[in-house]
Coordinates of C-alpha atoms in Angstrom, one line a residue:
Chain H
M1 CA 93.4 79.6 124.5
S2 CA 92.7 82.8 123.0
L3 CA 91.0 85.6 124.6
T4 CA 87.2 86.1 124.6
N5 CA 84.9 88.9 125.6
D6 CA 83.8 87.0 128.7
R7 CA 87.2 86.4 129.9
I8 CA 88.3 90.1 129.6
K9 CA 84.9 91.1 131.4
E10 CA 85.7 88.7 134.0
R11 CA 89.2 89.9 134.5
L12 CA 88.2 93.5 134.7
I13 CA 85.5 92.9 137.1
E14 CA 88.0 91.0 139.4
K15 CA 90.4 94.1 139.2
F16 CA 88.1 97.3 139.3
G17 CA 84.9 95.6 140.6
E18 CA 82.1 97.9 140.4
Q19 CA 83.8 100.7 138.7
V20 CA 83.6 99.2 135.4
S21 CA 80.0 98.9 134.1
N22 CA 77.6 99.2 131.5
F23 CA 79.1 96.1 129.5
E24 CA 77.5 95.7 126.0
E25 CA 78.5 93.8 122.9
P26 CA 77.3 95.7 120.0
Y27 CA 78.2 93.9 117.0
G28 CA 80.7 91.6 118.7
M29 CA 83.1 94.3 120.0
L30 CA 83.1 94.3 124.2
T31 CA 82.1 98.0 125.3
F32 CA 82.2 99.3 128.8
E33 CA 82.2 102.4 130.6
V34 CA 84.6 103.6 133.3
P35 CA 84.8 106.7 135.7
K36 CA 86.7 109.7 134.2
D37 CA 89.2 109.6 136.5
M38 CA 90.1 105.9 135.9
N39 CA 91.0 106.1 132.2
L40 CA 94.8 105.8 132.4
K41 CA 94.5 103.4 135.2
L42 CA 92.6 101.2 133.2
M43 CA 94.3 101.6 130.1
Q44 CA 97.8 100.9 131.9
F45 CA 96.3 97.7 133.7
L46 CA 95.1 96.5 130.1
Y47 CA 98.6 97.3 128.8
D48 CA 100.5 95.4 131.6
D49 CA 98.3 92.4 132.3
E50 CA 99.9 89.2 131.1
E51 CA 96.6 87.9 129.9
L52 CA 94.9 90.9 128.3
K53 CA 98.0 92.6 126.5
F54 CA 95.8 95.4 124.8
K55 CA 99.1 97.1 123.4
F56 CA 98.0 98.9 120.6
L57 CA 95.8 102.1 120.4
T58 CA 93.6 101.9 117.4
T59 CA 91.7 105.2 117.9
L60 CA 90.3 107.6 120.3
C61 CA 87.6 110.3 119.9
A62 CA 84.9 112.0 121.6
V63 CA 81.1 112.1 121.2
H64 CA 78.9 115.0 122.3
Y65 CA 75.6 114.2 123.8
P66 CA 74.1 117.8 124.7
D67 CA 71.0 116.2 126.6
N68 CA 73.0 114.2 129.0
K69 CA 73.2 116.6 131.7
G70 CA 76.7 116.4 133.6
R71 CA 77.9 113.8 131.1
E72 CA 77.7 115.7 127.9
L73 CA 81.1 114.7 126.3
A74 CA 81.9 110.8 126.0
M75 CA 85.7 109.8 125.4
V76 CA 85.7 106.6 123.3
Y77 CA 89.0 104.6 123.2
H78 CA 89.4 101.6 120.7
L79 CA 92.2 99.2 121.9
H80 CA 93.4 96.0 120.0
N81 CA 95.1 93.0 121.5
L82 CA 97.3 92.0 118.4
T83 CA 98.5 88.7 119.9
D84 CA 94.9 87.2 120.5
N85 CA 93.3 89.6 117.9
I86 CA 90.7 91.1 119.8
R87 CA 89.2 94.5 120.0
I88 CA 87.5 96.3 123.0
R89 CA 86.2 99.8 123.3
F90 CA 85.5 101.7 126.6
K91 CA 84.0 104.8 127.2
A92 CA 84.5 107.7 129.9
Y93 CA 81.8 110.3 130.3
L94 CA 82.7 114.1 131.1
D95 CA 81.2 117.2 132.2
I96 CA 81.5 119.7 129.4
N97 CA 82.0 122.6 131.9
K98 CA 84.9 120.5 133.1
P99 CA 86.2 118.3 130.4
D100 CA 89.3 116.8 132.3
I101 CA 90.8 113.6 131.6
F102 CA 94.2 111.9 132.0
T103 CA 96.1 111.9 128.7
A104 CA 97.0 108.6 127.1
T105 CA 100.4 109.8 125.5
K106 CA 102.7 108.3 128.3
L107 CA 101.4 104.9 127.2
F108 CA 100.7 105.4 123.6
E109 CA 102.6 107.9 121.3
A110 CA 99.8 107.6 118.9
A111 CA 97.6 109.2 121.3
N112 CA 99.4 112.7 121.2
W113 CA 97.8 113.9 117.7
L114 CA 94.7 112.0 118.3
E115 CA 94.2 113.9 121.7
R116 CA 95.1 117.1 120.0
E117 CA 92.3 116.5 117.4
T118 CA 89.9 115.5 120.1
Y119 CA 91.1 118.8 122.1
D120 CA 90.8 120.7 118.7
F121 CA 87.1 119.7 117.9
Y122 CA 85.6 119.0 121.2
G123 CA 87.7 120.7 123.9
V124 CA 88.6 117.8 126.0
N125 CA 91.3 118.9 128.4
F126 CA 93.8 116.2 128.6
I127 CA 95.9 116.6 131.8
G128 CA 99.5 116.1 131.2
H129 CA 99.4 116.4 127.5
P130 CA 103.0 117.3 126.3
N131 CA 101.8 120.0 123.6
L132 CA 97.9 120.2 123.9
K133 CA 97.2 122.8 120.9
R134 CA 94.9 122.7 118.0
I135 CA 95.9 120.6 114.9
L136 CA 93.6 120.7 112.0
N137 CA 92.1 124.1 112.6
V138 CA 93.7 127.5 112.9
D139 CA 95.1 128.5 116.3
E140 CA 93.0 131.5 116.5
M141 CA 89.6 129.4 116.6
D142 CA 87.7 130.1 119.9
Y143 CA 85.2 127.4 119.9
F144 CA 85.2 123.9 119.4
P145 CA 83.2 123.1 116.1
M146 CA 82.4 119.5 116.6
R147 CA 80.1 120.0 119.4
K148 CA 76.5 119.8 118.6
E149 CA 75.5 123.3 119.3
Y150 CA 77.2 124.5 116.1
P151 CA 75.0 123.1 113.1
L152 CA 76.3 122.8 109.7
E153 CA 75.6 125.9 107.6
D154 CA 72.0 126.3 106.8
Q155 CA 72.0 126.9 103.0
T156 CA 69.3 129.6 103.1
R157 CA 70.8 131.7 105.8
K158 CA 70.5 135.1 105.2
D159 CA 73.0 137.0 107.4
K160 CA 76.2 136.4 105.7
D161 CA 76.9 138.6 102.7
D162 CA 79.1 136.1 101.0
E163 CA 79.6 137.6 97.3
M164 CA 82.7 135.5 96.9
F165 CA 80.7 132.4 96.9
G166 CA 77.6 133.5 95.1
R167 CA 75.4 132.6 97.7
G168 CA 73.6 133.5 100.9
G169 CA 72.0 136.8 101.5
S170 CA 70.3 138.5 98.4
I171 CA 73.4 137.8 96.2
G172 CA 73.3 135.0 93.8
Y173 CA 74.7 134.0 90.7
G174 CA 75.2 136.5 87.9
T175 CA 73.7 139.3 90.0
V176 CA 75.6 142.5 90.8
K177 CA 75.1 144.4 94.0
T178 CA 73.8 148.2 93.8
N179 CA 74.0 151.1 96.0
D180 CA 70.5 150.9 97.4
D181 CA 70.9 147.1 98.4
T182 CA 69.0 145.7 95.7
T183 CA 70.5 143.2 93.1
I184 CA 70.3 143.2 89.3
A185 CA 71.1 140.8 86.8
E186 CA 74.5 140.6 85.4
S187 CA 73.2 140.9 81.9
E188 CA 71.3 144.2 82.5
K189 CA 74.1 146.2 84.5
D190 CA 75.0 148.2 81.3
N191 CA 71.8 149.8 81.5
V192 CA 72.0 150.8 85.2
G193 CA 75.1 153.0 84.7
D194 CA 75.7 154.8 88.2
K195 CA 73.6 152.7 90.2
L196 CA 76.3 150.3 90.6
V197 CA 78.4 150.1 93.7
Chain C
M1 CA 101.6 163.1 121.2
S2 CA 100.0 159.5 120.8
D3 CA 100.8 159.1 117.1
V4 CA 104.5 159.5 117.5
V5 CA 106.1 156.1 116.3
S6 CA 109.0 155.2 118.7
I7 CA 112.3 154.5 117.0
K8 CA 112.1 150.9 118.5
D9 CA 109.0 150.2 116.3
K10 CA 110.7 151.1 113.3
H11 CA 113.5 148.5 113.6
I12 CA 112.9 144.8 113.0
V13 CA 113.2 143.3 116.3
L14 CA 115.0 140.0 116.5
P15 CA 113.9 137.3 118.8
D16 CA 115.8 136.7 121.8
G17 CA 118.7 134.4 121.2
S18 CA 118.5 134.1 117.3
I19 CA 122.0 135.8 116.9
E20 CA 123.7 133.3 119.3
K21 CA 121.6 130.3 117.7
Q22 CA 123.8 127.9 115.9
T23 CA 121.1 126.2 114.1
T24 CA 119.2 127.0 110.9
T25 CA 115.3 126.9 110.5
L26 CA 114.2 125.6 107.6
N27 CA 110.8 125.8 106.1
L28 CA 110.0 122.5 104.1
G29 CA 106.4 123.0 102.7
P30 CA 103.6 123.9 103.0
I31 CA 104.0 124.4 99.2
H32 CA 107.0 122.3 98.3
P33 CA 107.5 119.8 95.6
A34 CA 109.0 117.4 98.2
T35 CA 106.3 117.2 100.3
H36 CA 104.2 116.0 97.6
C37 CA 101.1 117.8 99.2
I38 CA 100.2 120.4 101.3
M39 CA 101.8 120.2 104.7
Q40 CA 104.7 121.9 106.5
N41 CA 107.8 120.4 108.4
I42 CA 109.6 123.1 110.3
L43 CA 113.1 121.8 110.4
E44 CA 116.1 122.9 112.9
M45 CA 119.1 122.1 111.1
D46 CA 122.4 122.0 112.2
G47 CA 124.5 122.2 109.0
E48 CA 122.9 119.3 106.8
R49 CA 121.6 117.4 109.9
V50 CA 118.0 117.6 111.2
V51 CA 118.1 118.4 115.1
S52 CA 114.4 118.5 115.4
A53 CA 111.3 118.7 113.2
K54 CA 107.8 120.1 113.9
Q55 CA 105.0 119.2 111.5
T56 CA 102.0 121.5 110.9
I57 CA 99.2 119.9 109.1
G58 CA 95.6 120.8 108.8
Y59 CA 96.0 123.0 105.3
I60 CA 93.4 121.1 103.5
H61 CA 91.2 120.3 106.5
R62 CA 87.6 120.1 105.1
A63 CA 85.8 119.0 108.1
F64 CA 84.4 115.7 107.0
E65 CA 83.3 114.4 110.2
K66 CA 81.3 117.4 110.9
I67 CA 79.6 117.3 107.3
A68 CA 78.8 113.6 107.7
E69 CA 76.6 114.3 110.6
R70 CA 74.3 116.0 108.3
R71 CA 74.5 113.6 105.3
P72 CA 72.6 110.5 104.8
L73 CA 74.7 107.2 104.0
Y74 CA 75.1 107.6 100.2
Q75 CA 76.0 111.2 100.4
I76 CA 78.9 110.1 102.7
T77 CA 80.7 108.1 100.1
P78 CA 82.2 111.1 98.2
L79 CA 83.6 112.3 101.4
T80 CA 85.6 109.1 101.8
D81 CA 86.8 109.4 98.3
R82 CA 88.6 112.5 99.2
M83 CA 90.7 111.0 102.0
N84 CA 93.4 108.8 100.5
Y85 CA 92.7 109.7 96.7
C86 CA 95.3 107.5 95.6
S87 CA 93.2 104.4 96.3
S88 CA 89.7 105.8 96.7
P89 CA 87.9 102.4 95.8
I90 CA 89.5 101.2 99.2
N91 CA 87.7 103.8 101.1
N92 CA 84.6 103.5 99.4
M93 CA 84.0 99.9 100.0
G94 CA 85.4 100.6 103.8
W95 CA 82.4 103.0 104.0
H96 CA 79.9 100.4 102.3
T97 CA 81.2 97.6 104.5
T98 CA 80.7 99.6 107.4
C99 CA 77.1 100.4 106.4
E100 CA 76.4 96.7 105.7
K101 CA 77.8 95.9 109.0
L102 CA 75.3 98.1 110.7
L103 CA 72.6 97.1 108.8
K104 CA 73.5 93.5 109.0
I105 CA 73.3 93.0 105.2
K106 CA 74.7 89.7 103.8
I107 CA 76.7 90.2 100.6
P108 CA 76.6 87.5 97.9
K109 CA 80.2 86.0 97.1
R110 CA 80.4 87.2 93.7
V111 CA 80.2 90.7 94.8
D112 CA 82.8 90.2 97.5
Y113 CA 85.2 88.9 94.9
L114 CA 84.3 91.9 92.5
R115 CA 85.1 94.1 95.4
V116 CA 88.2 92.4 96.1
I117 CA 89.4 93.1 92.6
I118 CA 88.7 96.6 92.6
M119 CA 90.3 96.9 95.9
E120 CA 93.3 95.1 94.9
L121 CA 93.9 97.0 92.1
A122 CA 93.4 100.1 94.0
R123 CA 96.2 98.9 96.3
I124 CA 98.3 98.3 93.4
A125 CA 97.8 101.9 92.1
D126 CA 98.7 103.3 95.6
H127 CA 101.9 101.4 96.3
L128 CA 102.9 102.2 92.6
I129 CA 102.6 105.5 93.1
C130 CA 104.2 105.6 96.4
N131 CA 107.1 103.4 95.4
S132 CA 107.7 105.3 92.1
I133 CA 107.8 108.6 93.9
V134 CA 110.4 107.1 96.3
G135 CA 112.5 106.7 93.2
V136 CA 111.8 110.2 91.8
D137 CA 113.1 111.6 95.2
T138 CA 116.2 109.6 94.9
G139 CA 116.7 110.6 91.4
A140 CA 115.3 108.1 89.0
F141 CA 112.3 109.5 87.2
T142 CA 112.2 107.0 84.6
G143 CA 110.4 104.4 86.7
F144 CA 107.6 106.9 87.5
L145 CA 106.5 107.7 84.0
Y146 CA 106.8 104.3 82.9
V147 CA 104.4 102.8 85.4
M148 CA 102.0 105.5 85.3
Q149 CA 100.9 103.9 82.2
Y150 CA 99.5 101.0 84.3
R151 CA 98.0 103.1 87.0
E152 CA 96.2 105.0 83.9
L153 CA 95.1 101.2 82.9
I154 CA 93.8 100.5 86.5
Y155 CA 91.7 104.2 86.0
E156 CA 90.4 102.9 82.8
I157 CA 89.2 99.7 84.6
W158 CA 87.5 101.7 87.2
E159 CA 85.9 104.1 84.7
E160 CA 84.7 101.1 83.1
V161 CA 82.9 99.9 86.2
C162 CA 81.7 103.3 87.9
G163 CA 82.4 106.0 85.3
S164 CA 85.1 108.0 87.2
R165 CA 88.8 107.7 87.8
L166 CA 90.3 109.3 90.8
T167 CA 87.5 110.2 93.2
T168 CA 85.6 107.1 92.3
N169 CA 82.4 106.8 94.6
I170 CA 82.4 103.6 93.3
G171 CA 79.7 100.7 94.6
R172 CA 76.6 101.0 96.6
I173 CA 75.4 99.7 99.9
G174 CA 74.9 96.1 99.0
G175 CA 77.3 95.9 95.8
F176 CA 77.8 97.7 92.7
E177 CA 75.9 100.2 90.7
R178 CA 75.9 97.8 87.7
N179 CA 77.6 94.6 86.7
F180 CA 81.3 94.7 85.2
N181 CA 80.9 94.6 81.5
N182 CA 83.2 92.7 79.1
T183 CA 85.4 95.7 78.3
S184 CA 86.3 95.9 81.9
F185 CA 87.0 92.3 82.1
T186 CA 89.2 92.4 78.9
K187 CA 91.1 95.3 80.3
L188 CA 91.7 93.3 83.6
E189 CA 93.2 90.4 81.4
K190 CA 95.3 93.0 79.6
F191 CA 96.5 94.3 83.0
L192 CA 97.0 90.9 84.6
D193 CA 99.0 90.0 81.5
E194 CA 101.5 92.9 81.0
Y195 CA 101.8 94.3 84.4
P196 CA 103.9 91.8 86.1
R197 CA 106.5 92.3 83.4
V198 CA 106.4 96.0 83.8
L199 CA 106.8 95.7 87.6
K200 CA 109.3 93.3 87.3
E201 CA 111.4 96.1 85.2
F202 CA 110.6 98.8 87.7
E203 CA 112.2 96.5 90.4
N204 CA 115.2 95.8 88.2
L205 CA 115.5 99.8 87.8
L206 CA 115.5 100.4 91.5
M207 CA 115.6 97.2 93.8
R208 CA 119.5 96.2 93.2
N209 CA 120.4 99.9 91.9
R210 CA 123.3 100.7 94.0
I211 CA 122.4 104.7 94.2
F212 CA 118.9 103.7 95.3
M213 CA 120.0 101.3 98.0
E214 CA 122.6 103.4 99.6
R215 CA 119.9 106.3 99.7
T216 CA 117.1 104.2 101.1
I217 CA 119.0 101.6 103.5
G218 CA 118.7 103.3 107.0
A219 CA 117.1 106.1 106.1
G220 CA 114.1 107.0 108.5
P221 CA 114.1 103.6 110.4
I222 CA 111.8 102.4 113.4
S223 CA 111.5 99.4 115.4
A224 CA 108.8 97.5 115.6
E225 CA 108.1 98.3 119.3
R226 CA 107.9 102.1 118.4
A227 CA 106.2 101.5 115.4
L228 CA 103.3 99.6 117.1
N229 CA 103.4 102.3 120.0
Y230 CA 103.0 105.1 117.4
G231 CA 99.9 103.3 116.0
F232 CA 101.6 102.3 112.6
T233 CA 99.5 100.0 110.6
G234 CA 99.9 98.8 107.1
P235 CA 103.0 98.5 105.0
N236 CA 105.0 100.8 107.3
L237 CA 104.3 98.7 110.2
R238 CA 104.9 95.5 108.2
A239 CA 108.3 97.1 107.2
A240 CA 109.2 96.9 110.7
G241 CA 108.6 93.6 111.1
V242 CA 105.0 92.9 112.7
D243 CA 102.7 90.9 110.3
Y244 CA 99.6 92.8 111.1
D245 CA 97.3 93.0 108.2
V246 CA 93.6 93.7 108.6
R247 CA 92.9 91.3 105.6
V248 CA 94.1 88.4 107.8
F249 CA 93.4 89.5 111.1
S250 CA 89.7 90.5 110.7
P251 CA 88.8 89.5 107.0
Y252 CA 86.1 91.2 105.2
C253 CA 84.8 90.9 101.6
S254 CA 85.6 87.2 102.1
Y255 CA 89.4 87.8 102.2
E256 CA 89.5 84.6 104.0
D257 CA 88.9 82.8 100.6
F258 CA 92.1 83.8 99.2
E259 CA 95.7 82.6 99.5
F260 CA 98.3 85.4 100.1
T261 CA 101.2 86.0 101.9
V262 CA 102.0 89.0 104.0
P263 CA 105.5 90.3 103.3
V264 CA 107.3 91.8 106.3
G265 CA 110.6 93.7 106.6
S266 CA 113.0 94.0 109.5
T267 CA 114.3 97.4 110.0
G268 CA 111.4 99.7 109.0
D269 CA 113.8 101.9 106.8
C270 CA 112.7 103.3 103.5
Y271 CA 114.3 100.4 101.8
D272 CA 111.9 98.0 103.7
R273 CA 109.0 100.0 103.2
F274 CA 109.9 99.9 99.4
L275 CA 110.2 96.2 99.4
V276 CA 107.1 95.3 101.2
R277 CA 105.2 97.7 98.9
E278 CA 106.7 96.0 96.1
Q279 CA 106.0 92.4 97.6
E280 CA 102.4 93.6 98.3
M281 CA 102.0 94.7 94.6
W282 CA 102.8 91.1 93.4
Q283 CA 100.6 89.5 96.3
S284 CA 97.6 91.9 95.0
I285 CA 98.3 90.4 91.6
E286 CA 97.7 86.9 92.8
I287 CA 94.9 87.8 94.8
I288 CA 93.3 89.3 91.6
K289 CA 94.1 86.3 89.7
Q290 CA 92.3 84.1 92.2
A291 CA 89.6 86.4 92.3
Y292 CA 89.0 86.6 88.7
Q293 CA 89.2 82.7 88.6
K294 CA 86.6 82.6 91.4
I295 CA 84.5 85.0 89.4
Q296 CA 84.5 82.7 86.2
E297 CA 83.4 79.5 88.2
F298 CA 79.9 80.9 88.7
K299 CA 77.2 79.8 86.6
G300 CA 73.6 80.6 85.4
A301 CA 72.0 83.2 87.4
E302 CA 74.7 83.4 90.0
A303 CA 77.1 84.6 87.5
E304 CA 75.0 87.8 86.9
V305 CA 74.6 88.8 90.7
Y306 CA 76.2 92.2 91.6
H307 CA 74.4 93.6 94.5
A308 CA 72.7 92.2 97.4
D309 CA 68.9 92.1 97.6
V310 CA 68.4 95.4 99.9
P311 CA 65.6 97.3 98.3
E312 CA 65.7 99.9 101.0
Y313 CA 69.3 101.1 100.5
Y314 CA 69.9 99.8 96.9
L315 CA 68.9 101.9 94.2
P316 CA 66.3 100.3 91.9
P317 CA 67.1 100.2 88.3
K318 CA 66.5 103.1 86.1
E319 CA 64.0 101.5 83.7
D320 CA 61.9 100.8 86.7
V321 CA 61.8 104.2 88.2
Y322 CA 60.7 105.7 84.9
T323 CA 57.8 103.1 84.8
K324 CA 56.7 101.9 88.2
M325 CA 55.6 103.9 90.8
E326 CA 57.0 101.7 93.5
A327 CA 60.5 102.2 92.3
L328 CA 60.1 105.9 91.8
I329 CA 59.1 106.2 95.2
W330 CA 62.1 104.2 96.6
H331 CA 64.4 106.1 94.2
F332 CA 63.3 109.1 95.7
K333 CA 63.5 108.3 99.3
I334 CA 67.1 106.6 98.7
I335 CA 68.2 109.8 96.9
M336 CA 66.8 112.2 99.3
G337 CA 68.3 110.0 102.3
E338 CA 64.6 109.6 104.0
I339 CA 65.3 106.2 105.4
N340 CA 66.1 105.9 109.2
M341 CA 68.9 103.4 109.9
P342 CA 69.0 101.3 112.8
P343 CA 70.5 102.7 115.9
G344 CA 73.6 101.1 117.1
E345 CA 77.4 101.6 117.2
V346 CA 79.8 99.9 114.9
Y347 CA 83.7 100.1 114.3
N348 CA 84.7 98.4 110.9
C349 CA 87.9 99.0 109.3
V350 CA 89.6 97.8 105.9
E351 CA 93.4 97.4 105.0
G352 CA 93.7 100.7 103.1
G353 CA 96.8 101.8 101.1
N354 CA 98.6 103.0 104.2
G355 CA 96.9 100.6 106.9
E356 CA 94.0 100.2 108.8
L357 CA 91.5 102.6 107.8
G358 CA 88.7 102.7 110.4
F359 CA 85.2 103.8 110.5
Y360 CA 83.5 104.7 113.8
L361 CA 79.8 105.0 113.2
I362 CA 77.2 106.0 115.9
S363 CA 73.7 106.0 114.7
D364 CA 71.0 107.2 116.8
G365 CA 68.1 105.9 114.5
G366 CA 68.0 109.0 112.5
R367 CA 68.7 109.6 108.6
T368 CA 72.3 110.8 109.2
P369 CA 75.0 109.3 111.8
Y370 CA 74.9 111.0 115.2
R371 CA 78.9 110.7 114.9
L372 CA 81.2 109.5 112.4
H373 CA 85.0 109.1 113.2
F374 CA 87.6 108.2 110.7
R375 CA 90.7 106.5 111.9
R376 CA 93.1 107.8 109.1
P377 CA 96.3 105.6 109.4
C378 CA 98.4 108.7 107.9
F379 CA 97.4 111.1 110.6
I380 CA 98.4 108.7 113.1
Y381 CA 101.8 107.5 112.0
Y382 CA 102.8 110.9 110.6
Q383 CA 103.4 111.6 114.5
A384 CA 106.7 109.6 114.1
F385 CA 108.1 111.5 111.6
E386 CA 110.4 113.5 114.1
E387 CA 111.8 110.3 115.5
L388 CA 112.5 109.2 112.2
V389 CA 114.5 111.9 110.7
R390 CA 116.0 113.5 114.0
G391 CA 119.8 113.1 113.1
S392 CA 119.6 112.3 109.5
M393 CA 120.6 114.2 106.4
L394 CA 118.0 117.0 104.8
S395 CA 117.8 114.7 101.8
D396 CA 116.9 111.7 104.1
T397 CA 113.8 113.6 105.4
V398 CA 112.5 113.9 101.6
I399 CA 112.3 110.0 101.0
T400 CA 111.4 109.5 104.4
M401 CA 108.1 111.6 103.8
S402 CA 107.6 110.0 100.4
S403 CA 108.1 106.5 101.7
L404 CA 105.6 107.0 104.6
N405 CA 103.3 107.6 101.7
L406 CA 101.7 110.8 103.3
I407 CA 98.7 111.8 101.9
A408 CA 97.6 115.3 103.0
G409 CA 93.7 114.2 102.2
E410 CA 93.8 111.4 104.5
M411 CA 95.7 113.4 107.0
D412 CA 93.4 116.3 107.4
S413 CA 90.2 114.6 106.5

């Protein structure tokens, strides 16, 4: 008898009662929510339980919802039961001013870098993580770039004098900057002489 | 006076304990021929033995997840190309199937089979590179050069189908941009005819070669339990003895219609990883043969189908765009990404060259994803590198690295 979403749901409610909530099944995957201090307890239960056996961490990531006051960051975990081949997803919402959650590294080695990545991009603080440092971005970075307050670069921005890339500001391809902050075309620069920088 | 420099500042100050230190620090990478891509390993060496290894990654991080939040669906496909660029069609198909799952598009069987052909060719190209590079790192360059010719043939087939070779951007949501032409089928036949002999020769060169076996057996082993805990997937997990294959566990693109076996190893060392990849190439050839057979069985109008009927997401034919108003409008809307997708969240995965390549897509009903997370198998299993090489010789770390098939593009996304 293989495991079904209904059975998992039943088993979870049996164990945790009202603490697990918001059950959904988008595109067939059981999805639910737990309080943020419950994530490790829940994963431990899912891992150890004779029937559930969720022993494989597929992935974890964060999502930023700036409009959800008090629960701006969502941690999303995907777990896989390889014996019965069923996946589940659960979420824990965090306050962006205090984004603390327990680490899953004690249970899954795979969580180590995934959590570092999540910290790197969203600033989620994993309590108990052995080495919570930035992983893909430079160490000197002082913000968390995947948060929604940092939009991607606007192609028409004017504040950046980016000659190296020939974009932004008043500098474009084939133009040269002059002393008096105007630009002239590359082809005409011979005629201008000392006006050039 | 403030600008007098004290004598202490003029001398190099050695870090505490560096004189008494018994081990040597060795930087392997970021630019080193043995890493094959841009990543760094800081090894602590006791003589020739590795005491510890610290990996630094992120040298080619390109913020794909962030960029994807500003891009409509079609503009994300080229981003996926650049993850595991040894088998980019699998990434493309993975992305298209994710979109199709979100949009609940039903794909015709013929399209599925064509996709299977392309994906299995990609798997062969990926494993071919990986295995021949293991050969190179153990000192046999010949095999690498020899099989490269057949990777070239695979690239030519992709070129016939989509026009490009490495970063393919192949396919569309709902199918392919055009039907396969006769040349591509001829080249496929040529490949199916010639490649098995070459693969056999390649195997003869390495598989029972004493030097190769002694270099790879016992190098970088991992147990099944540890591999699962580290989130290994794909050939590296199967080499450790776990038969997890996404194609079997959650079939996509009609993989359930094909007969193939999932090879497994037992020790999870470099030799087993090599053997598993070899076997998978043989299985891929079988799958391609079956798919080609199935394609030839389609008759009449069915034999011409190469995309699903999804006018909202599939570009109209070019001749219609030039002559019909309706088609022109749709063309514009699709290119500019002016179509809202339905809200929802979906996780979809495919068996990539390195394992489970997952796409977690959250849509809020807008034109671009609200959040897109890539599960990159390479990123996840590279964590285990220290455990794999601790206590081994320096030369073993190099082959462990190449036999894990580390692709910086996939790791750094």
